[in-house]
Each structure stands twice: as structure tokens, then as C-alpha cells.
Amino acid sequence: MSQELISNKRRVEKALLVIVYLKKVRQAWTAEDILEEMKELVSACDGEVVDSIICKVETPTAHSLIGEGKLKEIEALLAFKKTDVVIFSHDLKGSQQRNIEDQLKVKTIDRTQLILDIFARRATSLEGKTQVELAQLEYLLPRLSGHGTEMSRLGGGIGTLGPGETKLEVDRRRIAQRITSLKRNLADIAESRSLKRKKRKENGVPLVSLVGYTNAGKSTLLNSLTEAEQPTKDGLFTTLDSLSKQMILPNHQKVVLSDTVGFMRELPHRLIEAFMSTLEEVREADLILHVLDISNPNFINMHASVMQVLEELDAAKKPIITVLNKIDKLEDRIWLDNYKSKFPEAVLLSAKNKENIAEIYKLIIPYVSLVVREIDVQIPITRMDLVNLIHKQGEVYSIKYYEKTINIRASVPVSLANQLENLE
């Protein structure tokens, strides 16, 4: 597909936020909560919020979602504020987006496009860029009508910037072909991941997956538990590409700890589908560590949002340890007992300062020890292949050589333990 790269020259775009609050829809998040999160999303796109308006809508309209009266209020705000883009907190249909733009005479996007723009800026690996481009094209395909063939919106959000953003002059058929090609590439990636997981399972190495609301501190916890050097930054969706590191537990057991993309309230389904090969790590995990930022006043709703995504991934019934993170940011720790009462099986810690970090190991061991077993076996001196296999797949505690046998005490996968204990 021919592509013309858009200039990467960045400038701060000024945004007006339209917070759509549907009165007839029961919501755990207040309009003010949604406004604050939208501000963070704009900041993640290097944008600047110049103003905002909360539209409490009784009945959404087919024409513009919020109705003519609210549109006129937005027009009045635009007359006094230099604005590059109007951003709706609620998804817009293609026709609604066009109608609003025609009336306001300014670029209009919705929350999904904004999140896609952030992902495009953050994607660094080939897999990440492929996943983002797929999500962008699947979002744009049904919206081609009325936009002609110039697809300068591929960047999605504020400035149509980022590594996955291009200007395409193609028709619907060629975009559909590109989507098919991207899905085929991701299927190949998924197969490669599957083979790696199969080999890991054969070796009896448990997989522990980190999940959590975006900016909960998962990457920081990964660094603290594995001495990895994953870059961390205070902001939304700073980690897109999954990273797996080996972790050695106090009982010498080897575990793979995997970091994943952060979740969010009403995370666009297209992103979940596009990132499925990455999120498969969560599905296949033996144990999930759900990292929760308890310094955020909205942590209860964030917990519910993550659990909803886990439901969509068919992973909500897996063993889960809740990690109440960022206790270092609490002004008054008198509330810690209250937080712990809401999550009685949880561990309170600061991943940044490594405070209480040892408590996680104690909670992990009972879950992952089910896939390994400690052995004390005698192996014929002629079977050095088995000795090498034990070293490769397990953790050797002691080894003693005798004239005809070798005594080994070790922790190994259950399948290997059965093989060794049945050795004649």
C-alpha cells in the first residue's frame, strides 16, 4: 500500500472537551471523574485543554448525540477560545461526527480516536505498531462515507502524529485488504507466542501476569520484582509492548513475570481485539497480579473496570492477587486498614520504594508451587542427560556423586518429577 508519511513536527493542539453524561444510563463514574480522566488523555497526547463543557443528556439524538441546544453552547465557547479540536468523551457515529464538524467548523473526534492516537504515539515494536494500525483502520473503515478517499485521520486523535500514523489515499476495498494483511501478520505473531508458551509449560515454568488500570505502577513493580530496567513514566498507556522477565522466588522456584498493556474504563473493543495476541498472556497465566493505585480516589471504580476487561478475556476466574500499590503517595496511612478490609487477600506496598515487596513472594508461592514438585532421587551415573535436564528445567538444591548413582535434590516440573520417580 502506498503511504505518504505525515510530518512529525509537533505542536501543542488546543482542545475543548465535551463530557457527555447520559442520564438514563447507570454509571459508577461521575461526570467530573470522566472530565479529569479526559484531561489526562489529552495530556498524554501533548495537547492542552482550553475549556470544557458537561452535557447531561436525557435522550441522545441521531444527528449530533447531544442536541442542537448544546451544540450552540459549544459554538459560543469556540467563539471565545482558540481551539484546534473538539473532543467528545462518548463515542460518535460517523454521521454524528460529520454533522458536528459541519456545524462547529472545527475538527471533532471522540474518546476512542483520542486513545488510538495515544497508542500510535507509544507503539515502538513491530507488533505494537501492527496492532495499533489494525485498530485504527477497523475504526475508520465504517466512517469512510463523506470523507472522500483522503484518510488523513489515520492518526486518530489530536495531531494525527505517532509512529503508526500515515496519510492514505485508498478506497474501502484496499483498506479492507490491509486489515486482512494485518490480521494475518498478528496471527503469525500469536502462533509464535503460543509455541513459546507451550515450551514454557513443558518446562514447568509458571506464568504470572501483571494487569491493572493504566498508570497503576505495573512496570515499576516488574522492575522491583525482577530487577528489570523497564522505562517508567507517570502517565497513561506508557507501556504497550508486553515484557516478560524471569523471577526467582525465595524457594528458588523460577517464574516468568509478564507485564501487559494497561486497562481503562470502557477500553475500546477494537483495541482489545487488536491486542489479543499480547493479552493472550493474561488468558494463559497461572496467576494474575492485579495492581491497583490506591492513591487515586477512584480506585474502587478502576478495580471494577479492570475486572470487566478480565471478564471479556475469560480470565476473571483465574487466581488473582490484588496488589494495593503506591502507599508512598498517601498523605495519611490511617486509611490503610480500611482499604485492606475491601480487599482482605491483598498486599499493601510501594513498588517504587520496594516497601513490603517481600510480601508478594509469600503470596505467590502457594499458587505457583502446584506446577512444580521437590524431588530427592537417585539417578544412574550413566544418565547424565537427566542431570542436565534437571539443571535446565528445575532448581537444583544439592547434588552428590557416588560410584554408580547420582543423588539430586531439586525442584522440577511435575511432569519431569513423575518421569524421574518412575525411573527404574
mmCIF file with all atom_site columns, C-alpha atoms in Angstrom, residues 72-229:
data_model
loop_
_atom_site.group_PDB
_atom_site.id
_atom_site.type_symbol
_atom_site.label_atom_id
_atom_site.label_alt_id
_atom_site.label_comp_id
_atom_site.label_asym_id
_atom_site.label_entity_id
_atom_site.label_seq_id
_atom_site.pdbx_PDB_ins_code
_atom_site.Cartn_x
_atom_site.Cartn_y
_atom_site.Cartn_z
_atom_site.occupancy
_atom_site.B_iso_or_equiv
_atom_site.pdbx_formal_charge
_atom_site.auth_seq_id
_atom_site.auth_comp_id
_atom_site.auth_asym_id
_atom_site.auth_atom_id
_atom_site.pdbx_PDB_model_num
ATOM 1   C CA . LYS A 1 72  ? -24.974 26.135  20.144 1.00 0.00 ? 72  LYS A CA 1
ATOM 2   C CA . GLU A 1 73  ? -23.410 26.386  23.623 1.00 0.00 ? 73  GLU A CA 1
ATOM 3   C CA . ILE A 1 74  ? -20.240 24.790  22.241 1.00 0.00 ? 74  ILE A CA 1
ATOM 4   C CA . GLU A 1 75  ? -20.306 27.215  19.293 1.00 0.00 ? 75  GLU A CA 1
ATOM 5   C CA . ALA A 1 76  ? -20.402 30.095  21.759 1.00 0.00 ? 76  ALA A CA 1
ATOM 6   C CA . LEU A 1 77  ? -17.399 28.709  23.655 1.00 0.00 ? 77  LEU A CA 1
ATOM 7   C CA . LEU A 1 78  ? -15.445 28.297  20.423 1.00 0.00 ? 78  LEU A CA 1
ATOM 8   C CA . ALA A 1 79  ? -16.042 31.926  19.551 1.00 0.00 ? 79  ALA A CA 1
ATOM 9   C CA . PHE A 1 80  ? -14.034 32.995  22.613 1.00 0.00 ? 80  PHE A CA 1
ATOM 10  C CA . LYS A 1 81  ? -11.426 30.206  22.729 1.00 0.00 ? 81  LYS A CA 1
ATOM 11  C CA . LYS A 1 82  ? -8.802  29.433  20.093 1.00 0.00 ? 82  LYS A CA 1
ATOM 12  C CA . THR A 1 83  ? -9.446  25.741  19.608 1.00 0.00 ? 83  THR A CA 1
ATOM 13  C CA . ASP A 1 84  ? -7.927  23.184  17.237 1.00 0.00 ? 84  ASP A CA 1
ATOM 14  C CA . VAL A 1 85  ? -10.072 20.204  18.136 1.00 0.00 ? 85  VAL A CA 1
ATOM 15  C CA . VAL A 1 86  ? -13.309 19.358  19.952 1.00 0.00 ? 86  VAL A CA 1
ATOM 16  C CA . ILE A 1 87  ? -13.143 16.026  21.788 1.00 0.00 ? 87  ILE A CA 1
ATOM 17  C CA . PHE A 1 88  ? -16.248 14.109  22.913 1.00 0.00 ? 88  PHE A CA 1
ATOM 18  C CA . SER A 1 89  ? -15.969 11.734  25.867 1.00 0.00 ? 89  SER A CA 1
ATOM 19  C CA . HIS A 1 90  ? -18.580 9.469   24.263 1.00 0.00 ? 90  HIS A CA 1
ATOM 20  C CA . ASP A 1 91  ? -18.129 7.557   21.008 1.00 0.00 ? 91  ASP A CA 1
ATOM 21  C CA . LEU A 1 92  ? -19.675 9.248   17.973 1.00 0.00 ? 92  LEU A CA 1
ATOM 22  C CA . LYS A 1 93  ? -21.160 7.603   14.928 1.00 0.00 ? 93  LYS A CA 1
ATOM 23  C CA . GLY A 1 94  ? -19.625 8.640   11.626 1.00 0.00 ? 94  GLY A CA 1
ATOM 24  C CA . SER A 1 95  ? -22.699 10.661  10.668 1.00 0.00 ? 95  SER A CA 1
ATOM 25  C CA . GLN A 1 96  ? -22.779 12.408  14.063 1.00 0.00 ? 96  GLN A CA 1
ATOM 26  C CA . GLN A 1 97  ? -19.116 13.323  13.784 1.00 0.00 ? 97  GLN A CA 1
ATOM 27  C CA . ARG A 1 98  ? -19.641 14.816  10.317 1.00 0.00 ? 98  ARG A CA 1
ATOM 28  C CA . ASN A 1 99  ? -22.755 16.736  11.386 1.00 0.00 ? 99  ASN A CA 1
ATOM 29  C CA . ILE A 1 100 ? -20.957 18.233  14.395 1.00 0.00 ? 100 ILE A CA 1
ATOM 30  C CA . GLU A 1 101 ? -17.922 19.233  12.321 1.00 0.00 ? 101 GLU A CA 1
ATOM 31  C CA . ASP A 1 102 ? -20.153 20.830  9.672  1.00 0.00 ? 102 ASP A CA 1
ATOM 32  C CA . GLN A 1 103 ? -21.803 22.989  12.308 1.00 0.00 ? 103 GLN A CA 1
ATOM 33  C CA . LEU A 1 104 ? -18.802 23.807  14.515 1.00 0.00 ? 104 LEU A CA 1
ATOM 34  C CA . LYS A 1 105 ? -16.314 24.192  11.630 1.00 0.00 ? 105 LYS A CA 1
ATOM 35  C CA . VAL A 1 106 ? -13.565 22.590  13.699 1.00 0.00 ? 106 VAL A CA 1
ATOM 36  C CA . LYS A 1 107 ? -12.042 19.097  13.788 1.00 0.00 ? 107 LYS A CA 1
ATOM 37  C CA . THR A 1 108 ? -14.084 16.818  16.040 1.00 0.00 ? 108 THR A CA 1
ATOM 38  C CA . ILE A 1 109 ? -13.025 13.439  17.443 1.00 0.00 ? 109 ILE A CA 1
ATOM 39  C CA . ASP A 1 110 ? -14.223 11.100  20.165 1.00 0.00 ? 110 ASP A CA 1
ATOM 40  C CA . ARG A 1 111 ? -12.612 9.289   23.085 1.00 0.00 ? 111 ARG A CA 1
ATOM 41  C CA . THR A 1 112 ? -11.766 6.195   21.060 1.00 0.00 ? 112 THR A CA 1
ATOM 42  C CA . GLN A 1 113 ? -9.890  8.257   18.465 1.00 0.00 ? 113 GLN A CA 1
ATOM 43  C CA . LEU A 1 114 ? -8.032  10.021  21.260 1.00 0.00 ? 114 LEU A CA 1
ATOM 44  C CA . ILE A 1 115 ? -6.935  6.708   22.811 1.00 0.00 ? 115 ILE A CA 1
ATOM 45  C CA . LEU A 1 116 ? -5.908  5.386   19.392 1.00 0.00 ? 116 LEU A CA 1
ATOM 46  C CA . ASP A 1 117 ? -3.741  8.475   18.946 1.00 0.00 ? 117 ASP A CA 1
ATOM 47  C CA . ILE A 1 118 ? -2.013  7.821   22.283 1.00 0.00 ? 118 ILE A CA 1
ATOM 48  C CA . PHE A 1 119 ? -1.380  4.198   21.299 1.00 0.00 ? 119 PHE A CA 1
ATOM 49  C CA . ALA A 1 120 ? 0.062   5.312   17.951 1.00 0.00 ? 120 ALA A CA 1
ATOM 50  C CA . ARG A 1 121 ? 2.479   7.634   19.756 1.00 0.00 ? 121 ARG A CA 1
ATOM 51  C CA . ARG A 1 122 ? 3.528   4.943   22.243 1.00 0.00 ? 122 ARG A CA 1
ATOM 52  C CA . ALA A 1 123 ? 3.935   1.963   19.891 1.00 0.00 ? 123 ALA A CA 1
ATOM 53  C CA . THR A 1 124 ? 7.601   1.107   19.325 1.00 0.00 ? 124 THR A CA 1
ATOM 54  C CA . SER A 1 125 ? 7.799   -2.573  18.357 1.00 0.00 ? 125 SER A CA 1
ATOM 55  C CA . LEU A 1 126 ? 6.659   -4.014  15.045 1.00 0.00 ? 126 LEU A CA 1
ATOM 56  C CA . GLU A 1 127 ? 3.946   -5.949  16.867 1.00 0.00 ? 127 GLU A CA 1
ATOM 57  C CA . GLY A 1 128 ? 2.733   -2.838  18.693 1.00 0.00 ? 128 GLY A CA 1
ATOM 58  C CA . LYS A 1 129 ? 2.601   -0.773  15.506 1.00 0.00 ? 129 LYS A CA 1
ATOM 59  C CA . THR A 1 130 ? 0.756   -3.560  13.695 1.00 0.00 ? 130 THR A CA 1
ATOM 60  C CA . GLN A 1 131 ? -1.823  -3.821  16.474 1.00 0.00 ? 131 GLN A CA 1
ATOM 61  C CA . VAL A 1 132 ? -2.381  -0.064  16.545 1.00 0.00 ? 132 VAL A CA 1
ATOM 62  C CA . GLU A 1 133 ? -2.734  0.234   12.767 1.00 0.00 ? 133 GLU A CA 1
ATOM 63  C CA . LEU A 1 134 ? -5.282  -2.584  12.762 1.00 0.00 ? 134 LEU A CA 1
ATOM 64  C CA . ALA A 1 135 ? -7.351  -0.879  15.473 1.00 0.00 ? 135 ALA A CA 1
ATOM 65  C CA . GLN A 1 136 ? -7.169  2.450   13.614 1.00 0.00 ? 136 GLN A CA 1
ATOM 66  C CA . LEU A 1 137 ? -8.252  1.022   10.268 1.00 0.00 ? 137 LEU A CA 1
ATOM 67  C CA . GLU A 1 138 ? -11.100 -1.011  11.774 1.00 0.00 ? 138 GLU A CA 1
ATOM 68  C CA . TYR A 1 139 ? -12.316 2.150   13.469 1.00 0.00 ? 139 TYR A CA 1
ATOM 69  C CA . LEU A 1 140 ? -12.085 4.180   10.250 1.00 0.00 ? 140 LEU A CA 1
ATOM 70  C CA . LEU A 1 141 ? -13.480 1.665   7.741  1.00 0.00 ? 141 LEU A CA 1
ATOM 71  C CA . PRO A 1 142 ? -17.184 2.223   8.521  1.00 0.00 ? 142 PRO A CA 1
ATOM 72  C CA . ARG A 1 143 ? -16.581 6.000   8.644  1.00 0.00 ? 143 ARG A CA 1
ATOM 73  C CA . LEU A 1 144 ? -15.277 6.477   5.118  1.00 0.00 ? 144 LEU A CA 1
ATOM 74  C CA . SER A 1 145 ? -18.546 7.811   3.769  1.00 0.00 ? 145 SER A CA 1
ATOM 75  C CA . GLY A 1 146 ? -18.376 11.572  3.467  1.00 0.00 ? 146 GLY A CA 1
ATOM 76  C CA . HIS A 1 147 ? -14.621 11.845  3.900  1.00 0.00 ? 147 HIS A CA 1
ATOM 77  C CA . GLY A 1 148 ? -13.678 11.027  0.300  1.00 0.00 ? 148 GLY A CA 1
ATOM 78  C CA . THR A 1 149 ? -10.543 8.990   -0.249 1.00 0.00 ? 149 THR A CA 1
ATOM 79  C CA . GLU A 1 150 ? -8.163  11.115  1.756  1.00 0.00 ? 150 GLU A CA 1
ATOM 80  C CA . MET A 1 151 ? -7.569  9.280   5.002  1.00 0.00 ? 151 MET A CA 1
ATOM 81  C CA . SER A 1 152 ? -5.551  11.881  6.886  1.00 0.00 ? 152 SER A CA 1
ATOM 82  C CA . ARG A 1 153 ? -7.413  10.817  10.024 1.00 0.00 ? 153 ARG A CA 1
ATOM 83  C CA . LEU A 1 154 ? -5.447  7.598   10.389 1.00 0.00 ? 154 LEU A CA 1
ATOM 84  C CA . GLY A 1 155 ? -3.545  9.173   13.262 1.00 0.00 ? 155 GLY A CA 1
ATOM 85  C CA . GLY A 1 156 ? -6.857  9.201   15.049 1.00 0.00 ? 156 GLY A CA 1
ATOM 86  C CA . GLY A 1 157 ? -6.585  11.923  17.591 1.00 0.00 ? 157 GLY A CA 1
ATOM 87  C CA . ILE A 1 158 ? -5.344  15.366  18.385 1.00 0.00 ? 158 ILE A CA 1
ATOM 88  C CA . GLY A 1 159 ? -2.482  15.879  15.981 1.00 0.00 ? 159 GLY A CA 1
ATOM 89  C CA . THR A 1 160 ? -2.546  12.738  13.807 1.00 0.00 ? 160 THR A CA 1
ATOM 90  C CA . LEU A 1 161 ? 1.018   12.095  14.948 1.00 0.00 ? 161 LEU A CA 1
ATOM 91  C CA . GLY A 1 162 ? 2.870   8.995   16.015 1.00 0.00 ? 162 GLY A CA 1
ATOM 92  C CA . PRO A 1 163 ? 4.768   6.078   14.537 1.00 0.00 ? 163 PRO A CA 1
ATOM 93  C CA . GLY A 1 164 ? 1.670   4.320   13.194 1.00 0.00 ? 164 GLY A CA 1
ATOM 94  C CA . GLU A 1 165 ? 0.104   7.361   11.554 1.00 0.00 ? 165 GLU A CA 1
ATOM 95  C CA . THR A 1 166 ? 0.034   7.915   7.830  1.00 0.00 ? 166 THR A CA 1
ATOM 96  C CA . LYS A 1 167 ? -1.934  9.701   5.129  1.00 0.00 ? 167 LYS A CA 1
ATOM 97  C CA . LEU A 1 168 ? -3.618  7.152   2.887  1.00 0.00 ? 168 LEU A CA 1
ATOM 98  C CA . GLU A 1 169 ? -5.236  7.736   -0.485 1.00 0.00 ? 169 GLU A CA 1
ATOM 99  C CA . VAL A 1 170 ? -7.025  4.444   -0.841 1.00 0.00 ? 170 VAL A CA 1
ATOM 100 C CA . ASP A 1 171 ? -10.532 3.154   -1.214 1.00 0.00 ? 171 ASP A CA 1
ATOM 101 C CA . ARG A 1 172 ? -12.592 0.963   1.054  1.00 0.00 ? 172 ARG A CA 1
ATOM 102 C CA . ARG A 1 173 ? -11.539 -2.209  -0.746 1.00 0.00 ? 173 ARG A CA 1
ATOM 103 C CA . ARG A 1 174 ? -7.821  -1.576  -0.286 1.00 0.00 ? 174 ARG A CA 1
ATOM 104 C CA . ILE A 1 175 ? -8.278  -0.692  3.394  1.00 0.00 ? 175 ILE A CA 1
ATOM 105 C CA . ALA A 1 176 ? -10.141 -3.982  3.858  1.00 0.00 ? 176 ALA A CA 1
ATOM 106 C CA . GLN A 1 177 ? -7.231  -5.765  2.169  1.00 0.00 ? 177 GLN A CA 1
ATOM 107 C CA . ARG A 1 178 ? -4.797  -4.042  4.515  1.00 0.00 ? 178 ARG A CA 1
ATOM 108 C CA . ILE A 1 179 ? -6.876  -5.128  7.520  1.00 0.00 ? 179 ILE A CA 1
ATOM 109 C CA . THR A 1 180 ? -6.765  -8.720  6.281  1.00 0.00 ? 180 THR A CA 1
ATOM 110 C CA . SER A 1 181 ? -2.990  -8.498  5.865  1.00 0.00 ? 181 SER A CA 1
ATOM 111 C CA . LEU A 1 182 ? -2.518  -7.056  9.375  1.00 0.00 ? 182 LEU A CA 1
ATOM 112 C CA . LYS A 1 183 ? -4.690  -9.777  10.903 1.00 0.00 ? 183 LYS A CA 1
ATOM 113 C CA . ARG A 1 184 ? -2.616  -12.398 9.107  1.00 0.00 ? 184 ARG A CA 1
ATOM 114 C CA . ASN A 1 185 ? 0.593   -10.879 10.491 1.00 0.00 ? 185 ASN A CA 1
ATOM 115 C CA . LEU A 1 186 ? -0.855  -10.826 14.009 1.00 0.00 ? 186 LEU A CA 1
ATOM 116 C CA . ALA A 1 187 ? -1.987  -14.442 13.619 1.00 0.00 ? 187 ALA A CA 1
ATOM 117 C CA . ASP A 1 188 ? 1.627   -15.388 12.844 1.00 0.00 ? 188 ASP A CA 1
ATOM 118 C CA . ILE A 1 189 ? 2.757   -13.471 15.945 1.00 0.00 ? 189 ILE A CA 1
ATOM 119 C CA . ALA A 1 190 ? 0.086   -15.216 18.027 1.00 0.00 ? 190 ALA A CA 1
ATOM 120 C CA . GLU A 1 191 ? 1.282   -18.616 16.776 1.00 0.00 ? 191 GLU A CA 1
ATOM 121 C CA . SER A 1 192 ? 4.870   -17.756 17.701 1.00 0.00 ? 192 SER A CA 1
ATOM 122 C CA . ARG A 1 193 ? 3.748   -16.705 21.182 1.00 0.00 ? 193 ARG A CA 1
ATOM 123 C CA . SER A 1 194 ? 1.745   -19.910 21.513 1.00 0.00 ? 194 SER A CA 1
ATOM 124 C CA . LEU A 1 195 ? 4.797   -22.041 20.737 1.00 0.00 ? 195 LEU A CA 1
ATOM 125 C CA . LYS A 1 196 ? 6.817   -20.165 23.362 1.00 0.00 ? 196 LYS A CA 1
ATOM 126 C CA . ARG A 1 197 ? 4.050   -20.674 25.939 1.00 0.00 ? 197 ARG A CA 1
ATOM 127 C CA . LYS A 1 198 ? 3.894   -24.386 25.089 1.00 0.00 ? 198 LYS A CA 1
ATOM 128 C CA . LYS A 1 199 ? 7.647   -24.741 25.601 1.00 0.00 ? 199 LYS A CA 1
ATOM 129 C CA . ARG A 1 200 ? 7.426   -22.833 28.888 1.00 0.00 ? 200 ARG A CA 1
ATOM 130 C CA . LYS A 1 201 ? 4.640   -25.114 30.120 1.00 0.00 ? 201 LYS A CA 1
ATOM 131 C CA . GLU A 1 202 ? 6.599   -28.203 29.122 1.00 0.00 ? 202 GLU A CA 1
ATOM 132 C CA . ASN A 1 203 ? 9.469   -26.851 31.191 1.00 0.00 ? 203 ASN A CA 1
ATOM 133 C CA . GLY A 1 204 ? 7.089   -26.324 34.099 1.00 0.00 ? 204 GLY A CA 1
ATOM 134 C CA . VAL A 1 205 ? 7.771   -22.589 34.451 1.00 0.00 ? 205 VAL A CA 1
ATOM 135 C CA . PRO A 1 206 ? 4.646   -20.834 35.797 1.00 0.00 ? 206 PRO A CA 1
ATOM 136 C CA . LEU A 1 207 ? 3.470   -17.579 34.188 1.00 0.00 ? 207 LEU A CA 1
ATOM 137 C CA . VAL A 1 208 ? 2.435   -14.693 36.436 1.00 0.00 ? 208 VAL A CA 1
ATOM 138 C CA . SER A 1 209 ? 0.763   -11.840 34.567 1.00 0.00 ? 209 SER A CA 1
ATOM 139 C CA . LEU A 1 210 ? 0.618   -8.225  35.742 1.00 0.00 ? 210 LEU A CA 1
ATOM 140 C CA . VAL A 1 211 ? -2.622  -6.405  34.979 1.00 0.00 ? 211 VAL A CA 1
ATOM 141 C CA . GLY A 1 212 ? -4.048  -3.120  36.153 1.00 0.00 ? 212 GLY A CA 1
ATOM 142 C CA . TYR A 1 213 ? -5.569  0.201   35.240 1.00 0.00 ? 213 TYR A CA 1
ATOM 143 C CA . THR A 1 214 ? -3.225  2.327   33.185 1.00 0.00 ? 214 THR A CA 1
ATOM 144 C CA . ASN A 1 215 ? -0.646  4.131   35.351 1.00 0.00 ? 215 ASN A CA 1
ATOM 145 C CA . ALA A 1 216 ? -1.206  1.799   38.316 1.00 0.00 ? 216 ALA A CA 1
ATOM 146 C CA . GLY A 1 217 ? 2.532   1.060   38.548 1.00 0.00 ? 217 GLY A CA 1
ATOM 147 C CA . LYS A 1 218 ? 2.812   -2.337  36.840 1.00 0.00 ? 218 LYS A CA 1
ATOM 148 C CA . SER A 1 219 ? 6.134   -1.628  35.125 1.00 0.00 ? 219 SER A CA 1
ATOM 149 C CA . THR A 1 220 ? 7.594   -0.277  38.363 1.00 0.00 ? 220 THR A CA 1
ATOM 150 C CA . LEU A 1 221 ? 6.511   -3.465  40.149 1.00 0.00 ? 221 LEU A CA 1
ATOM 151 C CA . LEU A 1 222 ? 8.054   -5.580  37.386 1.00 0.00 ? 222 LEU A CA 1
ATOM 152 C CA . ASN A 1 223 ? 11.345  -3.746  37.898 1.00 0.00 ? 223 ASN A CA 1
ATOM 153 C CA . SER A 1 224 ? 11.189  -4.228  41.677 1.00 0.00 ? 224 SER A CA 1
ATOM 154 C CA . LEU A 1 225 ? 10.448  -7.959  41.454 1.00 0.00 ? 225 LEU A CA 1
ATOM 155 C CA . THR A 1 226 ? 12.863  -8.890  38.672 1.00 0.00 ? 226 THR A CA 1
ATOM 156 C CA . GLU A 1 227 ? 15.492  -6.131  38.641 1.00 0.00 ? 227 GLU A CA 1
ATOM 157 C CA . ALA A 1 228 ? 14.438  -5.383  35.078 1.00 0.00 ? 228 ALA A CA 1
ATOM 158 C CA . GLU A 1 229 ? 15.137  -1.932  33.728 1.00 0.00 ? 229 GLU A CA 1
#
